[in-house]
Amino acid sequence: MKALEHQPEVTFLRDEEGNILLASSGEWRVATLKGVIPVLDRHLRNLSRRSLRWDLFGISSIDSAGMVLIEYHLNLLAKKGNTVEVTGASQEQQQLYEMVASYISAVPDVPQERESRFLRPFTHLGESVMVFLRDINAFLSFVGENFVVLVLLLLQPWKFRYRAIIKNIQDAGVRALPIITLTSFLIGVVIAYQGAVQLQKFGANIFVVDMIGISVTRELAPLITAIVVAGRTGSSYTAQIGVMKITQEIDAMRIMGFEPHRFLVLPRVIAVMIALPLMIFFADIIGIAGGMLVANLHLNISMTEFIHRLQGVLDVKHVWIGVAKGPFFAWLIAMTGCFRGFQVSRDTESIGRYTTISVVNAIFLVIACDALFSVILTELGI
Amino acid sequence: MNPVIKVSNVVTRFGSNLVHDGINLSVRQGEIYGLLGGSGSGKSTLLREMIMLQRPQSGQVVVLGHDLGNVGREEAAWLRRQWGVLFQAGALYSSLTVAENVGIKLKEYAHLPKNILQEIVRMKIRMVGLPDYAADLYPAELSGGMIKRASLARALAMDPGLLFLDEPTSGLDPIGAEAFDKLILELREMLNLTVVMVTHDLDSIWTIVDRLAVLGDKKVIAEGSLKEVMNQPHPIIQKFFHGERGRIRVQHGK
Ligand SMILES: Nc1ncnc2c1ncn2[C@@H]1O[C@H](COP(=O)(O)OP(=O)(O)OP(=O)(O)O)[C@@H](O)[C@H]1O
Ligand SMILES: [Mg+2]
């Protein structure tokens, strides 16, 4: 292995006239400098208007970091009115000295903090508000651009990327069916159980059918499906487009005349808008089936009884309302996913950041949109 | 004297693609060593094998007396501190600024106080010819040539004894490339560097490279000083140095 590295050392000598000699020795290399810095600081900090001699003769080897350290202190000393003479430098050290001197700043500076601690929360608040406004602005222009491309495409419908749409339906819809099955089944089970406990108290077992039928089709299936799709598909859209942005694939597409909205965004948005309503209908069936199972085991309602009751109480409008929410949720999810993907810039870290933001935004928007539906439909008396 | 790097009988294969079939070469202390060869001849791959990013299927790579096929964890860590690398595409950390990129190894290994660290980083950034404002830019905000310089600054951060450069001057303007060459010469003088560089740049080969190896046909087809190599009759070498661009360069000399 390697011989032990000699630590850099510096000794301070004072002659009778008060002149100071710094004798330095050892290896002044970046990996070993740590020890000598406090020594230099301690001895040199309070010197002013003195005359010093700094002897480099004992230094066996020095690299540019070591030279920076020396020159940093030389500059500090000079600033405080000391006169320093450097002696004993070999020719190579002389060369290194000159090179470093030509690059480091003559006046060692310490960056000042500008804003006061007191104002910082306000600065942050202001900044986040500005970021929020800018995001909204950017999202609106994204939507606008998307709409323009959509209108142009509607005039030439053969230019739609049908294959991409089909492939995206496959990815976002068909492949998500297992997880949708699982979650909506469990939701049906949970609702049935919660309802059963309460309804049994009144002997109103059969009303569990009303409860499951309406809550699952109208609210729960759409919401759960949308949340699963936001987490699964929205995030992957952001990541896919984000990576393409970083690797400049988007730029390459633009210069070849492949409009990203036509090739990337619209196929995804349309695919999710087609797939989500279908998935909601699927989740309706599975959720009700889950409820039916619990009703059968726990409340002794037979399957035929359950279905008979369901036909009586579940207006078809509830199913339609639930399914009709699909395209709206889908549009929000896919648009946010793509939009955040295009916002990715610069570094790989921002892919992760924007993917998270995209999912959080999408879920929030879906829930907000659902609330809006509730209010409007209730006001309309539907 | 022992060579700094010794490559013997290296064979590299990617699947069915045989890239190296028995490579032999050696790099001496203090020299600037060029690796030449056409695109896809395996220069970058060979470089990766010298810095432990990749293992050859067989053969031996010895760097600073250590057989890379057989080093312990501690030895490997020590070796990694002995060299700086400039990757062909820069490979700067995209989420860090230029100054942070340059300072990251110093921060990790040298434990210097902030003001000294800043001063060292600033010196390296100026040394490679970047303007001061570049320190706070992110890699995505740099031009191609600036990326090259920033990654050189990063490679030089710890004043390594061994410097690996993968096409350092490609993508630079001729003036910048010349300054880059001069800088490498200067650094070699002052810091006792040994430099291994992959290059296609005829000017660099003429002005700063001491010895070179030419890869072709999966082997080293010539090794030695420029004069020795140019006199080899191998057709690849003849094409390289006596093609249109090579002829002009030869006429003008150094
Ligand atoms: N990770 C890898 N997997 C498979 N093949 C690889 C890999 N890396 C390199 N290769 C192959 O090895 C060969 C040599 O590649 P290398 O990058 O070393 O070429 P090079 O000489 O540096 O070329 P250039 O001058 O264009 O940079 C090429 O055929 C390449 O396809
Ligand atoms: Mg290469």
XYZ file of C-alpha atoms and ligand atoms in Angstrom:
668
model
C 0.000 0.000 0.000
C 0.911 3.608 0.087
C 3.362 5.198 2.481
C 1.779 7.200 5.259
C 0.959 10.697 4.188
C 2.889 13.418 6.003
C 0.560 15.869 7.584
C 1.117 19.477 6.606
C 2.606 21.498 9.422
C 3.370 25.104 10.133
C 5.431 26.530 12.968
C 5.542 30.133 14.134
C 8.800 31.749 15.170
C 9.307 35.312 16.318
C 12.640 37.097 16.184
C 13.690 39.888 18.563
C 12.419 42.677 16.294
C 8.968 41.191 16.324
C 9.156 39.821 12.811
C 7.353 36.567 12.310
C 8.554 33.514 10.468
C 6.118 30.841 9.346
C 7.938 27.644 8.543
C 5.721 25.199 6.717
C 6.474 21.576 5.957
C 4.874 18.278 5.021
C 2.432 17.456 2.242
C -0.018 20.242 1.550
C -2.507 18.192 -0.363
C -6.240 18.431 -0.426
C -6.852 15.262 1.539
C -4.592 16.276 4.424
C -5.193 20.014 4.723
C -7.930 19.770 7.306
C -5.574 19.723 10.291
C -3.518 22.772 9.458
C -6.402 25.158 8.812
C -7.327 25.857 12.443
C -3.656 26.411 13.278
C -3.330 29.007 10.541
C -6.588 30.626 11.555
C -5.560 30.867 15.164
C -2.177 32.421 14.540
C -2.965 34.695 11.658
C -6.353 36.032 12.622
C -5.163 38.853 14.855
C -2.099 39.978 12.982
C -2.066 43.412 11.492
C 0.642 45.775 10.305
C 3.384 43.245 10.897
C 6.105 41.987 8.714
C 6.120 38.273 8.042
C 8.155 35.758 6.177
C 6.418 32.586 5.002
C 8.858 29.850 4.189
C 7.727 27.069 1.878
C 11.032 25.275 1.789
C 9.974 22.325 3.948
C 6.928 21.521 1.852
C 7.538 18.207 0.146
C 4.552 18.378 -2.154
C 1.683 20.720 -2.687
C -1.387 20.710 -4.867
C -3.621 23.512 -5.985
C -5.892 23.245 -2.945
C -2.901 23.689 -0.667
C -1.797 26.666 -2.698
C -5.273 28.172 -2.501
C -5.106 27.874 1.267
C -1.775 29.670 1.385
C -2.817 32.404 -0.984
C -6.127 32.858 0.765
C -4.241 33.650 3.931
C -1.700 35.793 2.120
C -4.546 37.872 0.758
C -6.161 38.141 4.149
C -2.870 39.234 5.678
C -2.288 41.798 2.980
C -5.745 43.175 3.489
C -4.923 43.857 7.134
C -1.813 45.798 6.252
C 0.813 43.129 6.869
C 3.757 42.760 4.587
C 4.501 39.196 3.686
C 7.491 37.773 1.960
C 7.301 34.251 0.576
C 10.539 32.329 0.430
C 11.854 28.912 -0.310
C 9.463 28.083 -3.135
C 10.735 25.630 -5.711
C 10.273 26.440 -9.348
C 7.225 24.228 -9.644
C 5.702 25.786 -6.567
C 6.405 29.194 -8.039
C 4.541 28.216 -11.191
C 1.643 26.816 -9.245
C 1.609 29.941 -7.108
C 1.292 32.118 -10.148
C -1.395 30.011 -11.721
C -3.496 29.961 -8.598
C -2.922 33.668 -8.040
C -4.307 34.437 -11.455
C -7.539 32.632 -10.670
C -8.474 33.240 -7.077
C -10.105 36.434 -5.961
C -7.779 39.014 -4.467
C -10.321 40.051 -1.883
C -11.567 37.044 0.050
C -15.264 37.601 0.442
C -17.933 36.226 2.697
C -21.427 36.178 1.219
C -23.857 38.333 3.181
C -27.390 37.296 3.938
C -29.635 39.894 2.442
C -33.118 39.285 3.762
C -33.907 39.373 7.434
C -35.180 36.331 9.250
C -38.362 38.132 10.121
C -39.356 38.709 6.515
C -38.619 35.214 5.305
C -42.080 33.650 5.869
C -43.624 36.475 3.882
C -41.141 36.062 1.078
C -41.966 32.370 0.940
C -45.682 33.044 0.961
C -45.325 35.553 -1.841
C -43.205 33.178 -3.853
C -45.658 30.309 -3.526
C -48.543 32.523 -4.535
C -46.628 33.616 -7.614
C -45.764 30.010 -8.447
C -49.422 29.069 -8.065
C -50.599 31.854 -10.353
C -47.964 31.037 -12.911
C -48.980 27.367 -12.810
C -52.601 28.245 -13.452
C -51.586 30.490 -16.302
C -49.415 27.757 -17.802
C -52.143 25.148 -17.372
C -54.682 27.331 -19.121
C -52.411 27.897 -22.080
C -51.687 24.168 -22.161
C -55.418 23.466 -22.289
C -55.840 26.112 -24.958
C -53.108 24.661 -27.124
C -54.564 21.212 -26.661
C -57.983 22.450 -27.692
C -56.673 24.095 -30.837
C -54.915 20.901 -31.868
C -58.078 18.948 -31.104
C -60.210 21.210 -33.279
C -57.744 20.982 -36.158
C -57.753 17.225 -35.803
C -61.528 17.053 -35.790
C -61.442 18.690 -39.208
C -59.094 15.974 -40.419
C -60.132 13.000 -38.318
C -57.941 10.553 -40.210
C -54.961 12.237 -38.586
C -55.868 10.992 -35.131
C -53.379 8.512 -33.760
C -55.828 5.649 -33.421
C -53.165 3.060 -32.719
C -51.743 5.114 -29.875
C -55.231 5.572 -28.477
C -55.867 1.824 -28.521
C -52.523 1.131 -26.922
C -53.183 3.661 -24.186
C -56.623 2.167 -23.525
C -54.887 -1.144 -23.113
C -52.329 0.302 -20.683
C -54.589 2.572 -18.687
C -57.761 0.504 -18.778
C -57.373 -3.185 -19.396
C -54.239 -3.592 -17.353
C -55.802 -1.741 -14.443
C -58.750 -4.130 -14.173
C -57.206 -6.429 -11.538
C -56.518 -3.591 -9.117
C -59.926 -2.025 -9.849
C -61.589 -5.361 -9.174
C -59.822 -5.681 -5.872
C -60.475 -2.159 -4.605
C -64.096 -1.897 -5.676
C -64.891 -5.339 -4.304
C -63.429 -4.331 -0.961
C -65.349 -1.053 -1.006
C -68.584 -2.971 -1.545
C -67.694 -5.258 1.353
C -66.844 -2.373 3.675
C -70.030 -0.451 2.902
C -72.177 -3.526 3.362
C -70.583 -4.326 6.707
C -70.858 -0.794 8.045
C -74.466 -0.579 6.916
C -75.342 -4.019 8.206
C -74.314 -3.204 11.773
C -76.552 -0.140 11.873
C -79.491 -1.549 9.955
C -79.666 -4.751 11.988
C -80.505 -2.668 15.053
C -83.777 -1.615 13.405
C -84.416 -4.910 11.717
C -84.185 -3.039 8.444
C -81.795 -5.477 6.854
C -83.185 -5.201 3.371
C -82.341 -1.490 3.129
C -78.705 -2.423 2.802
C -79.485 -3.027 -0.864
C -80.596 0.580 -1.375
C -77.549 1.797 0.400
C -75.061 -0.278 -1.557
C -76.761 0.194 -4.875
C -76.952 3.956 -4.772
C -73.722 4.817 -2.951
C -71.558 2.519 -5.042
C -72.894 3.450 -8.458
C -73.336 7.149 -7.892
C -70.319 8.071 -5.768
C -67.932 5.381 -4.691
C -67.156 3.484 -7.857
C -66.392 6.636 -9.880
C -64.265 8.113 -7.126
C -62.278 4.997 -6.311
C -61.684 4.178 -9.954
C -60.554 7.711 -10.672
C -58.163 7.701 -7.736
C -56.641 4.410 -8.811
C -56.249 5.694 -12.357
C -54.720 8.953 -11.122
C -52.149 7.071 -9.084
C -51.429 4.546 -11.775
C -51.807 6.281 -15.103
C -51.512 9.985 -14.284
C -48.163 9.448 -12.623
C -46.826 7.350 -15.467
C -47.838 10.014 -17.997
C -45.891 12.622 -16.069
C -42.839 10.402 -15.824
C -42.931 9.322 -19.476
C -43.282 12.821 -20.849
C -40.835 14.193 -18.288
C -38.100 11.810 -19.377
C -38.772 12.613 -23.024
C -38.433 16.279 -22.144
C -35.078 15.780 -20.450
C -33.640 13.656 -23.231
C -34.817 16.298 -25.721
C -37.052 13.798 -27.505
C -39.842 16.364 -27.362
C -37.612 18.879 -29.121
C -36.742 16.292 -31.721
C -40.449 15.626 -32.289
C -41.196 19.325 -32.640
C -38.565 19.907 -35.293
C -39.783 16.914 -37.272
C -43.245 18.434 -37.220
C -44.706 15.852 -34.849
C -46.920 18.070 -32.726
C -46.546 16.692 -29.147
C -50.194 17.394 -28.440
C -51.252 15.246 -31.350
C -48.766 12.459 -30.722
C -48.498 12.384 -26.949
C -51.243 14.273 -25.198
C -54.428 13.692 -27.169
C -54.048 9.926 -27.526
C -53.568 9.684 -23.783
C -56.419 12.015 -22.886
C -58.855 10.390 -25.299
C -57.835 6.903 -24.215
C -58.458 7.618 -20.552
C -61.729 9.394 -21.380
C -62.925 6.268 -23.156
C -61.553 3.803 -20.636
C -62.572 5.417 -17.378
C -66.396 5.311 -17.842
C -66.158 1.671 -18.826
C -64.024 0.972 -15.800
C -66.523 2.742 -13.586
C -69.314 0.543 -14.904
C -67.131 -2.477 -14.249
C -66.401 -1.234 -10.718
C -70.177 -0.768 -10.164
C -70.780 -4.423 -10.855
C -67.908 -5.676 -8.733
C -68.726 -3.323 -5.850
C -72.365 -4.430 -5.794
C -71.256 -8.039 -5.977
C -69.036 -7.473 -2.949
C -71.960 -5.970 -1.084
C -74.202 -8.813 -2.167
C -71.784 -11.356 -0.761
C -71.711 -9.700 2.642
C -75.472 -9.254 2.636
C -75.821 -12.930 1.920
C -73.406 -14.125 4.606
C -74.108 -11.588 7.278
C -77.706 -10.462 6.858
C -79.178 -13.597 5.304
C -80.448 -11.820 2.234
C -80.454 -14.291 -0.611
C -79.043 -13.351 -3.988
C -82.415 -13.372 -5.720
C -83.903 -11.249 -2.993
C -81.009 -8.819 -3.307
C -81.341 -8.510 -7.067
C -85.076 -8.172 -6.926
C -84.780 -5.344 -4.425
C -81.981 -3.761 -6.424
C -84.180 -3.605 -9.526
C -86.833 -1.862 -7.508
C -84.736 0.792 -5.787
C -81.777 1.553 -8.030
C -82.919 4.090 -10.592
C -80.875 3.772 -13.716
C -80.085 7.481 -13.480
C -77.719 6.795 -10.585
C -75.669 4.496 -12.761
C -75.689 7.007 -15.586
C -74.587 9.833 -13.331
C -71.719 7.721 -11.986
C -70.583 6.702 -15.444
C -71.001 10.219 -16.786
C -68.519 11.516 -14.254
C -65.924 9.269 -15.898
C -64.940 11.441 -18.863
C -64.662 14.536 -16.691
C -62.439 12.822 -14.159
C -60.460 11.249 -16.972
C -59.863 14.578 -18.645
C -58.631 16.104 -15.401
C -56.313 13.197 -14.637
C -54.787 12.842 -18.072
C -54.425 16.569 -18.642
C -52.725 17.145 -15.288
C -50.462 14.164 -15.863
C -49.353 15.395 -19.278
C -49.151 19.028 -18.225
C -46.877 18.261 -15.291
C -44.777 16.073 -17.564
C -44.137 19.021 -19.845
C -43.161 21.114 -16.847
C -40.281 18.791 -16.019
C -37.098 20.603 -16.752
C -33.431 20.471 -16.224
C -32.758 17.680 -13.826
C -33.737 14.128 -13.092
C -34.909 15.081 -9.627
C -37.698 17.185 -11.046
C -39.257 14.077 -12.612
C -39.916 12.728 -9.163
C -41.128 16.070 -7.901
C -43.555 16.658 -10.750
C -44.833 13.095 -10.660
C -45.785 13.557 -7.032
C -47.336 16.939 -7.736
C -49.254 15.506 -10.653
C -50.852 12.732 -8.589
C -51.691 15.058 -5.717
C -53.216 17.597 -8.114
C -55.180 14.983 -10.014
C -56.703 13.454 -6.898
C -57.579 16.859 -5.527
C -59.165 17.929 -8.809
C -61.166 14.720 -9.046
C -62.570 15.176 -5.558
C -63.278 18.864 -6.156
C -65.017 18.014 -9.416
C -67.061 15.351 -7.642
C -68.153 17.871 -5.038
C -69.173 20.232 -7.821
C -71.263 17.465 -9.399
C -72.982 16.797 -6.089
C -73.891 20.427 -5.588
C -75.127 20.975 -9.136
C -77.101 17.728 -9.336
C -78.693 18.286 -5.963
C -79.677 21.819 -6.904
C -81.159 20.488 -10.118
C -82.995 17.894 -8.084
C -81.559 14.900 -9.956
C 10.213 2.425 -14.113
C 6.849 0.745 -13.755
C 4.120 2.032 -16.023
C 1.219 3.843 -14.362
C -1.282 1.818 -16.318
C -0.652 -1.535 -17.879
C -3.288 -3.290 -19.950
C -2.530 -6.815 -20.996
C -4.465 -9.227 -23.190
C -7.802 -7.615 -22.500
C -10.803 -9.232 -24.145
C -14.196 -7.534 -23.997
C -17.439 -8.842 -25.380
C -20.986 -7.489 -25.306
C -23.133 -10.484 -26.101
C -21.907 -11.618 -29.469
C -20.198 -8.316 -30.200
C -16.483 -8.796 -29.651
C -15.038 -5.349 -28.953
C -11.505 -6.048 -27.718
C -9.570 -9.132 -28.672
C -6.317 -9.023 -26.771
C -5.470 -5.377 -26.077
C -1.979 -4.570 -24.805
C -0.700 -1.144 -23.923
C 1.039 0.766 -21.175
C 0.992 4.363 -19.993
C 4.056 5.880 -18.378
C 4.290 8.294 -15.488
C 3.809 11.929 -16.455
C 2.866 11.488 -20.066
C -0.159 12.498 -22.062
C -1.358 9.335 -23.667
C -3.768 9.336 -26.567
C -6.277 6.626 -27.427
C -7.306 6.778 -31.054
C -9.586 4.758 -33.240
C -12.739 4.971 -35.274
C -16.196 5.299 -33.797
C -17.199 2.114 -32.033
C -13.658 0.763 -31.864
C -13.991 0.471 -28.094
C -12.057 3.459 -26.777
C -14.639 4.524 -24.251
C -15.072 0.921 -23.210
C -11.344 0.540 -22.628
C -11.375 3.731 -20.596
C -14.242 2.399 -18.506
C -12.220 -0.703 -17.820
C -9.317 1.397 -16.596
C -11.526 3.180 -14.059
C -13.320 0.111 -12.731
C -16.676 0.823 -14.282
C -16.516 -2.338 -16.282
C -14.667 -5.631 -16.172
C -13.069 -7.232 -19.178
C -14.005 -10.849 -19.919
C -10.363 -11.767 -19.572
C -6.988 -10.087 -19.351
C -5.496 -7.767 -16.827
C -5.622 -4.037 -16.152
C -3.073 -2.751 -13.651
C -3.338 0.850 -12.477
C -0.776 2.357 -10.076
C 0.404 -1.132 -9.265
C -3.026 -2.519 -8.447
C -4.592 -5.273 -10.491
C -8.123 -3.986 -11.013
C -9.528 -7.477 -11.383
C -8.479 -8.189 -7.852
C -8.782 -5.222 -5.513
C -10.375 -5.025 -2.104
C -12.904 -2.425 -1.075
C -10.378 -0.166 0.640
C -7.932 -0.354 -2.224
C -10.703 0.443 -4.673
C -11.731 3.462 -2.635
C -8.145 4.656 -2.512
C -7.730 4.139 -6.250
C -10.884 6.091 -6.998
C -9.420 9.072 -5.180
C -6.313 8.970 -7.354
C -8.035 9.798 -10.603
C -10.383 12.281 -12.139
C -12.591 11.444 -15.093
C -14.186 13.534 -17.790
C -16.956 11.493 -19.404
C -17.769 11.761 -23.067
C -21.175 13.288 -22.335
C -20.128 15.257 -19.262
C -22.203 13.257 -16.768
C -22.653 16.256 -14.506
C -25.216 15.809 -11.745
C -28.245 17.469 -13.225
C -29.735 18.558 -9.921
C -26.610 20.341 -8.711
C -25.161 23.632 -9.868
C -21.759 23.758 -11.509
C -20.151 24.918 -8.268
C -21.788 22.083 -6.351
C -20.740 19.597 -8.998
C -17.147 20.721 -8.735
C -17.162 20.866 -4.954
C -18.981 17.650 -4.177
C -15.937 15.428 -3.907
C -14.008 18.043 -1.940
C -16.892 18.359 0.452
C -17.125 14.618 0.884
C -13.462 13.791 1.304
C -11.516 16.861 2.365
C -13.661 18.397 5.127
C -12.488 21.943 4.452
C -14.128 25.044 5.883
C -16.657 26.680 3.618
C -14.651 29.738 2.632
C -11.594 27.741 1.564
C -13.791 25.261 -0.273
C -15.518 28.075 -2.116
C -12.191 29.564 -3.040
C -10.907 26.253 -4.408
C -14.086 25.686 -6.377
C -13.959 29.188 -7.813
C -10.349 28.715 -8.816
C -11.117 25.450 -10.628
C -14.035 27.016 -12.428
C -11.922 29.929 -13.604
C -9.033 27.658 -14.408
C -11.006 25.735 -17.010
C -12.070 28.995 -18.584
C -15.625 29.267 -17.343
C -16.993 32.680 -16.426
C -17.860 33.259 -12.771
C -21.586 33.363 -13.346
C -21.479 29.770 -14.587
C -20.904 28.619 -11.011
C -24.566 29.029 -10.154
C -25.980 27.543 -13.341
C -27.420 24.054 -13.633
C -26.032 21.654 -16.245
C -29.145 22.037 -18.404
C -28.417 25.747 -18.637
C -24.913 25.279 -20.044
C -23.760 25.103 -23.628
C -22.071 21.950 -24.879
C -18.595 23.422 -24.504
C -19.366 24.737 -21.051
C -20.453 21.251 -19.992
C -17.060 19.944 -21.119
C -15.284 22.595 -19.100
C -17.439 22.107 -16.042
C -16.800 18.392 -16.057
C -13.077 19.006 -16.455
C -13.239 21.281 -13.430
C -14.995 18.511 -11.562
C -12.414 15.955 -12.675
C -9.650 18.242 -11.424
C -11.313 19.040 -8.121
C -9.157 16.777 -6.000
C -5.946 17.403 -7.943
C -5.769 13.782 -9.006
C -2.515 12.298 -10.246
C -4.269 10.555 -13.086
C -6.684 12.189 -15.438
C -8.945 10.308 -17.851
C -10.487 12.385 -20.588
C -13.003 11.018 -23.064
C -13.003 13.323 -26.081
C -12.330 16.507 -24.120
C -12.143 18.812 -27.107
C -14.971 17.494 -29.246
C -17.713 20.071 -29.278
C -15.403 22.965 -28.517
C -14.667 25.766 -30.919
C -11.102 25.713 -32.309
C -9.961 28.521 -30.044
C -11.509 26.858 -27.039
C -10.008 23.518 -28.008
C -6.558 25.064 -28.280
C -6.929 26.731 -24.890
C -8.085 23.410 -23.483
C -4.997 21.671 -24.832
C -2.789 24.361 -23.396
C -4.499 24.077 -20.053
C -3.905 20.339 -19.942
C -0.228 20.854 -20.752
C 0.094 23.461 -18.017
C -1.629 21.271 -15.490
C 0.593 18.368 -16.371
C 3.672 20.511 -15.714
C 2.497 21.855 -12.407
C 0.621 18.961 -10.917
C 2.672 16.100 -12.297
C -0.333 14.657 -14.011
C -0.541 11.573 -16.098
C -3.268 12.005 -18.679
C -5.062 9.369 -20.721
C -7.246 10.914 -23.372
C -9.525 9.547 -26.023
C -9.471 11.941 -28.909
C -10.200 12.367 -32.580
C -8.770 15.835 -32.616
C -5.764 15.891 -34.951
C -4.582 19.152 -33.445
C -4.511 17.720 -29.942
C -2.708 14.665 -31.200
C -0.063 16.807 -32.812
C 0.426 19.340 -30.094
C 0.020 17.697 -26.733
C -0.039 13.925 -26.971
C 3.296 12.317 -26.063
C 2.454 8.754 -26.960
C -0.597 7.136 -28.363
C -2.255 3.867 -29.199
C -4.499 3.293 -32.172
C -7.345 0.802 -31.765
C -8.590 -1.009 -34.813
C -9.646 -4.530 -35.752
C -10.333 -5.126 -32.040
C -6.627 -4.781 -31.239
C -3.984 -2.134 -30.715
C -2.611 -1.720 -34.198
C 0.127 0.692 -33.218
C 1.551 2.211 -30.071
C 4.298 4.760 -29.579
C 5.127 8.359 -30.307
C 3.334 10.072 -33.142
C 6.290 9.604 -35.482
C 6.535 5.927 -34.774
C 2.828 5.411 -35.213
C 2.599 7.386 -38.439
C 5.207 5.238 -40.046
C 3.213 2.069 -39.529
C 1.924 0.716 -42.812
C -1.440 -0.460 -41.428
C -4.210 0.837 -43.706
C -6.284 2.315 -40.863
C -3.325 4.412 -39.762
C -2.556 5.471 -43.287
C -6.163 6.568 -43.707
C -6.221 8.394 -40.418
C -3.039 10.406 -40.817
C -2.777 10.644 -44.541
C -6.421 11.288 -45.340
C -7.460 14.743 -46.458
C -7.506 16.327 -43.013
C -4.447 14.459 -41.828
C -2.379 15.623 -44.812
C -3.138 19.259 -44.194
C -2.176 18.809 -40.578
C 1.082 17.053 -41.460
C 2.084 19.825 -43.838
C 1.691 22.430 -41.145
C 3.646 20.507 -38.558
C 3.449 21.449 -34.923
N -23.131 -1.262 -22.453
C -22.972 -1.782 -23.676
N -23.723 -2.819 -24.098
C -23.562 -3.345 -25.326
N -22.660 -2.911 -26.217
C -21.874 -1.884 -25.862
C -21.987 -1.262 -24.585
N -21.073 -0.263 -24.503
C -20.438 -0.258 -25.683
N -20.897 -1.233 -26.502
C -20.408 -1.557 -27.839
O -19.017 -1.561 -27.781
C -18.465 -0.994 -28.949
C -17.461 0.072 -28.562
O -18.130 1.153 -27.944
P -17.337 2.409 -27.384
O -18.333 3.289 -26.741
O -16.222 1.939 -26.561
O -16.802 3.071 -28.725
P -15.839 4.330 -28.900
O -14.593 3.832 -29.481
O -15.747 5.102 -27.652
O -16.625 5.149 -30.009
P -16.831 6.740 -30.145
O -15.616 7.285 -30.753
O -17.997 6.846 -31.081
O -17.141 7.288 -28.785
C -19.614 -0.510 -29.796
O -19.840 -1.456 -30.787
C -20.786 -0.490 -28.852
O -21.961 -0.824 -29.517
Mg -16.541 6.954 -26.958
